[in-house]
CSV table of N, CA and C in Angstrom, one decimal:
chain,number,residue,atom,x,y,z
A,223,UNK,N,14.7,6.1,3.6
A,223,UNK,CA,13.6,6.0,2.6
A,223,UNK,C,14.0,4.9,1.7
A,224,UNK,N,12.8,4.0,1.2
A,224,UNK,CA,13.1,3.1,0.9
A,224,UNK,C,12.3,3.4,-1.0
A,225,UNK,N,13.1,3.7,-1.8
A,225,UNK,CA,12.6,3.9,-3.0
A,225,UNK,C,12.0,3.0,-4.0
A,226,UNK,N,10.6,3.4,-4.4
A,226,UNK,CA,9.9,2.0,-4.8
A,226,UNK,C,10.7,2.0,-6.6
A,227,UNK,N,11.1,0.8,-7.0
A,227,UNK,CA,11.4,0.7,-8.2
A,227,UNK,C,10.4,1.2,-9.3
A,228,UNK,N,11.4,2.1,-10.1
A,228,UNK,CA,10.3,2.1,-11.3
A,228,UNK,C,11.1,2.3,-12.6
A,229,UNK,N,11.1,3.3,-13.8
A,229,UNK,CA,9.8,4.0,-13.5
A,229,UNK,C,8.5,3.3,-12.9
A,230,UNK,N,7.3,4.7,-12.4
A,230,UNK,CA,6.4,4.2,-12.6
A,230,UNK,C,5.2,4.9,-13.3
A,231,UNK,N,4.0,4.5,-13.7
A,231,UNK,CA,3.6,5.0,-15.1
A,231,UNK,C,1.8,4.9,-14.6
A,232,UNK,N,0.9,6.0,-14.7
A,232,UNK,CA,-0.2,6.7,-14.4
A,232,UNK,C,-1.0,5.2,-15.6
A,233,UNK,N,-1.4,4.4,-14.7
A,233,UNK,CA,-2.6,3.8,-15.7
A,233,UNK,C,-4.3,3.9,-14.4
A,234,UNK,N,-5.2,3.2,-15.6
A,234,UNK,CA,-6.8,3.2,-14.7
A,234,UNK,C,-7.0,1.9,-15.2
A,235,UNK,N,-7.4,1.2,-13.5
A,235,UNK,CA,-8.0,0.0,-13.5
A,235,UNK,C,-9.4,-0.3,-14.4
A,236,UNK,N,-9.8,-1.3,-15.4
A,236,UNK,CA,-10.5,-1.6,-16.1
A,236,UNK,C,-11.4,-2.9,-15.4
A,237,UNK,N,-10.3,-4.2,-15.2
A,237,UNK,CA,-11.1,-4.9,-14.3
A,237,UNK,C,-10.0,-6.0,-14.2
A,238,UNK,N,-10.6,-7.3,-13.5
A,238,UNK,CA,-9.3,-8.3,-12.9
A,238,UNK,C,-9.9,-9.2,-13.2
A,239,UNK,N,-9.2,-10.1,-14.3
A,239,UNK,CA,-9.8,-11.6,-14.9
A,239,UNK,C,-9.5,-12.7,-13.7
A,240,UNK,N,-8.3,-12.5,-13.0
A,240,UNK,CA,-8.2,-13.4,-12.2
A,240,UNK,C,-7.2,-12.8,-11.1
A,241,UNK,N,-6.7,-13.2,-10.0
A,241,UNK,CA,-5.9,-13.0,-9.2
A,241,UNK,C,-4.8,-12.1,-9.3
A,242,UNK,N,-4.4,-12.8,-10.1
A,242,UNK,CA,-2.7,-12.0,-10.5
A,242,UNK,C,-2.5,-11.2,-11.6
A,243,UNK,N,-4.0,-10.8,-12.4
A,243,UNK,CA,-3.8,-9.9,-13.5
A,243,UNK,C,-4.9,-9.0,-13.7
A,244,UNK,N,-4.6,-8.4,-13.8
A,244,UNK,CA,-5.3,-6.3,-14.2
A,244,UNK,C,-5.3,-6.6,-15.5
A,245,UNK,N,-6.5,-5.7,-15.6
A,245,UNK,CA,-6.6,-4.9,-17.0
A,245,UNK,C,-6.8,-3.7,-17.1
A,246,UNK,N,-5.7,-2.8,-17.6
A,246,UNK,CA,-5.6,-1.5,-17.5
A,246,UNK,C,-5.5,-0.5,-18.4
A,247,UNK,N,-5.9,0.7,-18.6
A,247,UNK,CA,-5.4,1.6,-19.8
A,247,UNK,C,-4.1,2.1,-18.9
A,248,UNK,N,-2.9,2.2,-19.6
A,248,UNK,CA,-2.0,2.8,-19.0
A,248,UNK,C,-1.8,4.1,-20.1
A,249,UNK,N,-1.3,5.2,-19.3
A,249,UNK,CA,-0.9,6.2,-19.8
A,249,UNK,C,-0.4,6.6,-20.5
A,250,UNK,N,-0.1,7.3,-21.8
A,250,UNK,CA,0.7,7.5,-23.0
A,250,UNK,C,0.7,6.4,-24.2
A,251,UNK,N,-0.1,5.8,-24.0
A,251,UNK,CA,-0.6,4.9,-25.3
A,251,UNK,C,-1.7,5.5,-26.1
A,252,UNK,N,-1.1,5.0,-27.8
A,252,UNK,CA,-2.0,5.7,-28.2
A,252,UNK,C,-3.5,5.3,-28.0
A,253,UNK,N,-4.4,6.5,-28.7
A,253,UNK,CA,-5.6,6.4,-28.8
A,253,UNK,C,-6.4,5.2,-29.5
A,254,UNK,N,-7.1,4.9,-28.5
A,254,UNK,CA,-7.7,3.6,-29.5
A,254,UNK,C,-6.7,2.0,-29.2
A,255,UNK,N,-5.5,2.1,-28.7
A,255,UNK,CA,-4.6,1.1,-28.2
A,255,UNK,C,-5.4,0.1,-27.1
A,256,UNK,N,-5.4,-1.1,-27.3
A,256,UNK,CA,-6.3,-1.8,-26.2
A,256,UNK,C,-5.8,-2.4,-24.8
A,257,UNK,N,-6.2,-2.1,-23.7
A,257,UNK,CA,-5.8,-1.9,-22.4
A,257,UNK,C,-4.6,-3.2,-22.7
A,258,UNK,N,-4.0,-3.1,-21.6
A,258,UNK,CA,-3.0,-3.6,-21.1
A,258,UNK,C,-3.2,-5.1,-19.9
A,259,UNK,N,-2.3,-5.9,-20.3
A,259,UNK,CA,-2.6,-6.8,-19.1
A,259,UNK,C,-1.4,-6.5,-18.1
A,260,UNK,N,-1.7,-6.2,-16.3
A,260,UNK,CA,-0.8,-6.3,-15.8
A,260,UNK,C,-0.7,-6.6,-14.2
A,261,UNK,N,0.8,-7.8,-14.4
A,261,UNK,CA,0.7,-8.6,-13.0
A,261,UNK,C,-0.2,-8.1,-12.2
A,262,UNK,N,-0.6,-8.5,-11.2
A,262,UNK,CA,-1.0,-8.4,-9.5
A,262,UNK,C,-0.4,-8.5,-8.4
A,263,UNK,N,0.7,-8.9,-7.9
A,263,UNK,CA,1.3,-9.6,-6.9
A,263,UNK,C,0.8,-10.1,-5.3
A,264,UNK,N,-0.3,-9.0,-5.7
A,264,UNK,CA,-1.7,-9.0,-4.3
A,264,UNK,C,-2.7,-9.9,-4.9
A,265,UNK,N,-2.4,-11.2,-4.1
A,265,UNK,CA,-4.2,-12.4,-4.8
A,265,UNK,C,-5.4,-12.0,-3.7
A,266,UNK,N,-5.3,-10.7,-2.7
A,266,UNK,CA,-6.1,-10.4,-1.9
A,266,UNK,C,-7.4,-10.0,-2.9
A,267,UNK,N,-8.8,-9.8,-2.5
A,267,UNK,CA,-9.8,-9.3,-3.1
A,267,UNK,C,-9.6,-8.6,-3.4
A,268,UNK,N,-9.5,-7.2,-2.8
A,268,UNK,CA,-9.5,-5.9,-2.8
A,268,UNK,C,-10.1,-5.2,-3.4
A,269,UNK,N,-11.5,-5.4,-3.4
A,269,UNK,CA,-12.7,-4.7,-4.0
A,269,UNK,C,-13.2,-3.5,-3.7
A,270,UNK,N,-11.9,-3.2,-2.3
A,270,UNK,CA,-12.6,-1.7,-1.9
A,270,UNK,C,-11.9,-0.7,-2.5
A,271,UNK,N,-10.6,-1.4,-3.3
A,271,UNK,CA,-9.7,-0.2,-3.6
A,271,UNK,C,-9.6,-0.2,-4.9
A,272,UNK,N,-10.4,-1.5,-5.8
A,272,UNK,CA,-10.0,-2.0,-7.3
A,272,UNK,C,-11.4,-1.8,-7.8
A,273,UNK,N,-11.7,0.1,-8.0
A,273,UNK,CA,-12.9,0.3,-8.4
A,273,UNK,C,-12.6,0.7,-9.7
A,274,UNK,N,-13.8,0.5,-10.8
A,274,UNK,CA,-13.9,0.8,-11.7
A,274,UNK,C,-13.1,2.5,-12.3
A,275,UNK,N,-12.2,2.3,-12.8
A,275,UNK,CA,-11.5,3.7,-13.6
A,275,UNK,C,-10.5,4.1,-12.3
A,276,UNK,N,-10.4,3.7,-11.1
A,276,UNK,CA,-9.0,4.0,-10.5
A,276,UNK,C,-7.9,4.2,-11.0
A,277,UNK,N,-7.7,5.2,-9.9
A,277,UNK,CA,-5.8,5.3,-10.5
A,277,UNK,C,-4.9,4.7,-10.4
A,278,UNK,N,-3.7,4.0,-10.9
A,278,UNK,CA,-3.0,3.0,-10.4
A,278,UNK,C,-1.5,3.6,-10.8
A,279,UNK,N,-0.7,2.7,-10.4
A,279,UNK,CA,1.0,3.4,-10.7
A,279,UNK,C,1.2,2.2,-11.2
A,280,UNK,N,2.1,2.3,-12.5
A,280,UNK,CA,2.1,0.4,-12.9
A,280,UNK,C,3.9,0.4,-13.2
A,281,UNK,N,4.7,-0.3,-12.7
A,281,UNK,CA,6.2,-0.5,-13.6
A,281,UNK,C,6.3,-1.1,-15.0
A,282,UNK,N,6.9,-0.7,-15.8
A,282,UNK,CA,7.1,-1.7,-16.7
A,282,UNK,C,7.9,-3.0,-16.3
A,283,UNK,N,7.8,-4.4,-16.5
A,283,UNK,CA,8.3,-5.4,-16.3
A,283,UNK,C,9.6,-5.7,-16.5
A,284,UNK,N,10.5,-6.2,-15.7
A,284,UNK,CA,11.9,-6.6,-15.4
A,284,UNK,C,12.3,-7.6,-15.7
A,285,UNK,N,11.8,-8.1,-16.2
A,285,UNK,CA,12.0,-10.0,-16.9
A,285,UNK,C,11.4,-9.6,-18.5
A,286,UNK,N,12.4,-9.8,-19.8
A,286,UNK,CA,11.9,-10.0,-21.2
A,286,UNK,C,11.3,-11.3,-20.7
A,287,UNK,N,10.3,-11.4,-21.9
A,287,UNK,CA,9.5,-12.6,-22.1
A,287,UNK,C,8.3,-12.6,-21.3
A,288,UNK,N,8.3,-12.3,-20.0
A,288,UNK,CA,7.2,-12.1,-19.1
A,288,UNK,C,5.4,-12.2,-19.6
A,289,UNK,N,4.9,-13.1,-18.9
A,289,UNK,CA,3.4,-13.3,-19.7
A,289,UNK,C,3.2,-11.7,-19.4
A,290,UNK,N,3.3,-10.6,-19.0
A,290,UNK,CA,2.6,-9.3,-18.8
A,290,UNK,C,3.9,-8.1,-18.8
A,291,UNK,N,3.4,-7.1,-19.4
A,291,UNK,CA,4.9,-6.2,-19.6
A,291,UNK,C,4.9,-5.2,-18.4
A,292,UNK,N,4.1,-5.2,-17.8
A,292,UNK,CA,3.6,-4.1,-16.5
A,292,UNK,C,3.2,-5.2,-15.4
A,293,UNK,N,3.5,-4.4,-14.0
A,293,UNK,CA,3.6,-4.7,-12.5
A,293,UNK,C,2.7,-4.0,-11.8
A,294,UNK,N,1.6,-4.1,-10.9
A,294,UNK,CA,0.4,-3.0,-10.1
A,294,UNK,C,1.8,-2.5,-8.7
A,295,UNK,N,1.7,-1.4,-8.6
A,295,UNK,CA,2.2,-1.0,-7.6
A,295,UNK,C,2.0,-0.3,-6.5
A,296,UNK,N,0.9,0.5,-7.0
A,296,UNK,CA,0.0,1.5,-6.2
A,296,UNK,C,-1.4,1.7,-6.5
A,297,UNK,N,-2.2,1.5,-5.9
A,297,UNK,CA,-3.5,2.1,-6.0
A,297,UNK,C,-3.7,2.9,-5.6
A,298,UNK,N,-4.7,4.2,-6.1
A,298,UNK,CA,-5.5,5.6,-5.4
A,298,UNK,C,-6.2,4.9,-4.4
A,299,UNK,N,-6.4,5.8,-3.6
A,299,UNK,CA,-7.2,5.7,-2.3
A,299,UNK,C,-8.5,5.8,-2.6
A,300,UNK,N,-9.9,5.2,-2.1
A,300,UNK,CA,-11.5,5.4,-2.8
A,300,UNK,C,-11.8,7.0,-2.6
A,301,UNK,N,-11.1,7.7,-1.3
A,301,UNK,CA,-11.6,9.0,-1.1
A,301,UNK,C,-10.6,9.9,-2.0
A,302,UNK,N,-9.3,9.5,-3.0
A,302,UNK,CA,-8.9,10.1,-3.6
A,302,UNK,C,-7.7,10.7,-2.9
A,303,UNK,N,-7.3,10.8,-2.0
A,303,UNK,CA,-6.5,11.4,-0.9
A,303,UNK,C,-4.8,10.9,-0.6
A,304,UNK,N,-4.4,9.3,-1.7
A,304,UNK,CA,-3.7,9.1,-1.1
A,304,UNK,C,-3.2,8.3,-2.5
A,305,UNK,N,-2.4,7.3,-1.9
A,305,UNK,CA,-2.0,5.6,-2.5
A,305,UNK,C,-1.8,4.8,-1.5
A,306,UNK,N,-1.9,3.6,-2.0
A,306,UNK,CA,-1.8,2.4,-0.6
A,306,UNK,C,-1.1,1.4,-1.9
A,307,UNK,N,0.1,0.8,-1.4
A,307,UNK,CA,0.7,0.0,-2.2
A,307,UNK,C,0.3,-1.4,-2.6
A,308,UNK,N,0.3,-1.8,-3.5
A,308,UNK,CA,-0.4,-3.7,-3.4
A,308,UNK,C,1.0,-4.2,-4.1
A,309,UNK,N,1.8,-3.4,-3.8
A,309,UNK,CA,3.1,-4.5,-4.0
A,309,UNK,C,3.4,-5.4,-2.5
A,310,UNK,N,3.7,-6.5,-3.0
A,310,UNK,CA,3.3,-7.4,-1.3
A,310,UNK,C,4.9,-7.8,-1.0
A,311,UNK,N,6.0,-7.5,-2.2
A,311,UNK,CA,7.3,-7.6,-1.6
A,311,UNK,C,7.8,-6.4,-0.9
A,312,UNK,N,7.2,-5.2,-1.0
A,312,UNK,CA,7.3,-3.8,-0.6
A,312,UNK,C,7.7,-3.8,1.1
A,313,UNK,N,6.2,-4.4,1.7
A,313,UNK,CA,6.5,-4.3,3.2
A,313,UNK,C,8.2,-5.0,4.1
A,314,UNK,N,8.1,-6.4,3.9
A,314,UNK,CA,9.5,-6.9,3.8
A,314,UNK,C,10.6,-6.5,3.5
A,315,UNK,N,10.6,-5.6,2.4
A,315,UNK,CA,11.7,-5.2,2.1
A,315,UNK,C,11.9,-3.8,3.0
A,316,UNK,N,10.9,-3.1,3.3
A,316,UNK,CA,11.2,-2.0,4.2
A,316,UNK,C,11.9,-2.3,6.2
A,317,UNK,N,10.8,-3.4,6.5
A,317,UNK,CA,11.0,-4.1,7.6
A,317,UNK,C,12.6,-4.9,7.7
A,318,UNK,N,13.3,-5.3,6.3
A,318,UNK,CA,14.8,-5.8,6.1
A,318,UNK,C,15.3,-4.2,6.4
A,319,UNK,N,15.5,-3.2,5.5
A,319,UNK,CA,15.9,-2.3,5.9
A,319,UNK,C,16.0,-1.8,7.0
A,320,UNK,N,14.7,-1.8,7.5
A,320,UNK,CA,15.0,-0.8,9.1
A,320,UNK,C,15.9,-1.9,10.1
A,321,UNK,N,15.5,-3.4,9.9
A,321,UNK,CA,16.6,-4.1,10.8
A,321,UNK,C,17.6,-4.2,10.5
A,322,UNK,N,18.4,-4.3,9.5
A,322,UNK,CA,19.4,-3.8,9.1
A,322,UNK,C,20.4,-2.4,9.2
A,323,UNK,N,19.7,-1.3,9.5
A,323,UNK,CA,19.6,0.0,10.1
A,323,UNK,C,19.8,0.2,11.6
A,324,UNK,N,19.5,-0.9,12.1
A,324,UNK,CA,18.9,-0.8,13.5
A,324,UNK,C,17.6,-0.1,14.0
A,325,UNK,N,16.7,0.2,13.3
A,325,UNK,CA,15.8,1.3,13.3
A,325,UNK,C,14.8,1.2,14.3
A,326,UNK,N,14.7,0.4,14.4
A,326,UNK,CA,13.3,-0.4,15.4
A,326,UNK,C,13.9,-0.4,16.9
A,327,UNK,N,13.1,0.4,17.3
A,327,UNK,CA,13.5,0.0,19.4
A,327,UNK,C,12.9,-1.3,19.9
A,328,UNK,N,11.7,-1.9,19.1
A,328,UNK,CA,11.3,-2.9,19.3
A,328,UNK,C,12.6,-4.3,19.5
A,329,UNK,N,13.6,-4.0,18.5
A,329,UNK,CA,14.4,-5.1,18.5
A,329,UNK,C,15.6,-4.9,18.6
A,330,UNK,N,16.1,-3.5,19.3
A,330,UNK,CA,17.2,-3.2,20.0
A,330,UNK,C,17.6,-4.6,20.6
A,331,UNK,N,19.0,-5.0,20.4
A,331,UNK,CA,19.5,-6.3,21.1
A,331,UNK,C,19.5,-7.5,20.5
A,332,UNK,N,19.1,-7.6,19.4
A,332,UNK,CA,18.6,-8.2,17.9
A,332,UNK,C,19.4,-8.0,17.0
A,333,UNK,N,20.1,-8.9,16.0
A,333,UNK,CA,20.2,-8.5,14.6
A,333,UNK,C,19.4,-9.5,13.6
A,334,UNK,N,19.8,-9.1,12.4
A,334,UNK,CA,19.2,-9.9,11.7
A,334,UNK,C,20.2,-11.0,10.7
A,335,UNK,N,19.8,-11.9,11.2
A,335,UNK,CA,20.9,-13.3,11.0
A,335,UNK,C,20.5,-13.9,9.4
A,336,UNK,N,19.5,-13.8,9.4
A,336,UNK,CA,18.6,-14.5,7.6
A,336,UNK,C,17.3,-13.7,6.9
A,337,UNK,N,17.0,-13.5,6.0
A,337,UNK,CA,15.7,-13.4,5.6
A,337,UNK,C,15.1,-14.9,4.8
A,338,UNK,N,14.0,-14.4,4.9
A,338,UNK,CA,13.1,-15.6,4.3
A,338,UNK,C,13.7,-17.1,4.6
A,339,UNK,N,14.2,-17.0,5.7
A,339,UNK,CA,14.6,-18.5,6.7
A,339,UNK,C,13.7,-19.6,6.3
A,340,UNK,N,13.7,-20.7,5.9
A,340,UNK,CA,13.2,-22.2,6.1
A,340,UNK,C,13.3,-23.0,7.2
A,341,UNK,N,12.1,-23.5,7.8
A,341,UNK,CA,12.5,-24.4,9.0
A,341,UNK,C,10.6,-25.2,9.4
A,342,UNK,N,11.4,-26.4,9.1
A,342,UNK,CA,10.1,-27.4,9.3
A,342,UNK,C,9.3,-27.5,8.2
A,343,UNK,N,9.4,-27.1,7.1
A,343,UNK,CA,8.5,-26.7,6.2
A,343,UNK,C,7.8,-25.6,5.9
A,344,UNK,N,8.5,-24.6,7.0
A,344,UNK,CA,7.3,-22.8,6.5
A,344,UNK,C,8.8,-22.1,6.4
A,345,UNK,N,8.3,-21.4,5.9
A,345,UNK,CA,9.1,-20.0,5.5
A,345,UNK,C,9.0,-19.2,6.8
A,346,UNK,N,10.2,-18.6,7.1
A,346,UNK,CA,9.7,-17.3,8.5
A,346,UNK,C,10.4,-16.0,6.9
A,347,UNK,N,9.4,-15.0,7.4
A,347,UNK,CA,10.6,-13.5,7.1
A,347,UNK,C,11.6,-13.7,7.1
A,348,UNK,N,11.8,-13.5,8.7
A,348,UNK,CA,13.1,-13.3,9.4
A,348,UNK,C,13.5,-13.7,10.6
A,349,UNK,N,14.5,-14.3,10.4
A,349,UNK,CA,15.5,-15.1,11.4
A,349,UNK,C,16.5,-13.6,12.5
A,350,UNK,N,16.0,-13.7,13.4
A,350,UNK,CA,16.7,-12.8,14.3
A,350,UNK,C,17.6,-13.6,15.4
A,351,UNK,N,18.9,-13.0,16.0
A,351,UNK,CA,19.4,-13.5,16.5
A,351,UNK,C,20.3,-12.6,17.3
A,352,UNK,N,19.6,-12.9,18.8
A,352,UNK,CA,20.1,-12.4,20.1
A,352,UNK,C,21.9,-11.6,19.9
A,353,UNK,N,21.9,-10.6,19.9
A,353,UNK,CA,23.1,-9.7,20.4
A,353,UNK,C,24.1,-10.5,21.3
A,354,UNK,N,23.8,-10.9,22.1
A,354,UNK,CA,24.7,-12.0,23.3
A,354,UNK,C,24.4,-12.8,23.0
A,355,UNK,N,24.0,-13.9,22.1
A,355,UNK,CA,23.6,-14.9,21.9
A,355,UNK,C,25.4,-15.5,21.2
């Protein structure tokens, strides 16, 4: 299990001025305190999940100084049933783990040589490299 950093902290989406920032009421602020600005790390639309007064899971921020003191980490699901993460380093980091584990029968025979490899000018994830190789 790959544990998501936090804490994390019960806010509701208000609205999104731009790509990489929320405006949120987060939880345990006083009354009358005026919403919060916080990162995005997802520049995806995501209009189906970033509805008005959603529930969201927010971190407080890891870097003093940071233009935003909170991080989006989770969204409620629109039927209410769930969360779905909009942290976009999340996936990668699970997918490092399981190959590092060995976890995947997909890449039995495989290890994993690099992450976020450079070559020709793009970035790969991950650099794998043949067992008998």
């Amino acid at each position: 299990m790959l544990p998501l950093p936090g804490p994390l902290v019960g806010a509701r989406f208000v609205e999104r001025p731009n790509r990489f920032v929320l405006v949120c009421r987060v939880d345990g602020r006083p009354d009358g305190a005026p919403p919060e600005r916080v990162h995005m790390a997802d520049p995806g639309r995501l209009r189906e999940l970033l509805l008005p007064d959603v529930g969201l899971r927010v971190r407080p921020a890891d870097r003093p100084g940071r233009a935003t003191d909170w991080s989006a980490v989770l969204v409620r699901t629109p039927e209410d049933d769930g969360w779905v993460s909009i942290d976009t380093t999340l996936p990668n980091r699970l997918i490092r783990r399981a190959l590092e584990a060995d976890a995947l029968a997909e890449f039995y025979g495989w290890r994993l040589e690099r992450a976020e490899w450079p070559h020709q000018g793009s970035r790969f994830d991950f650099l794998l490299q043949g067992v008998d190789d």
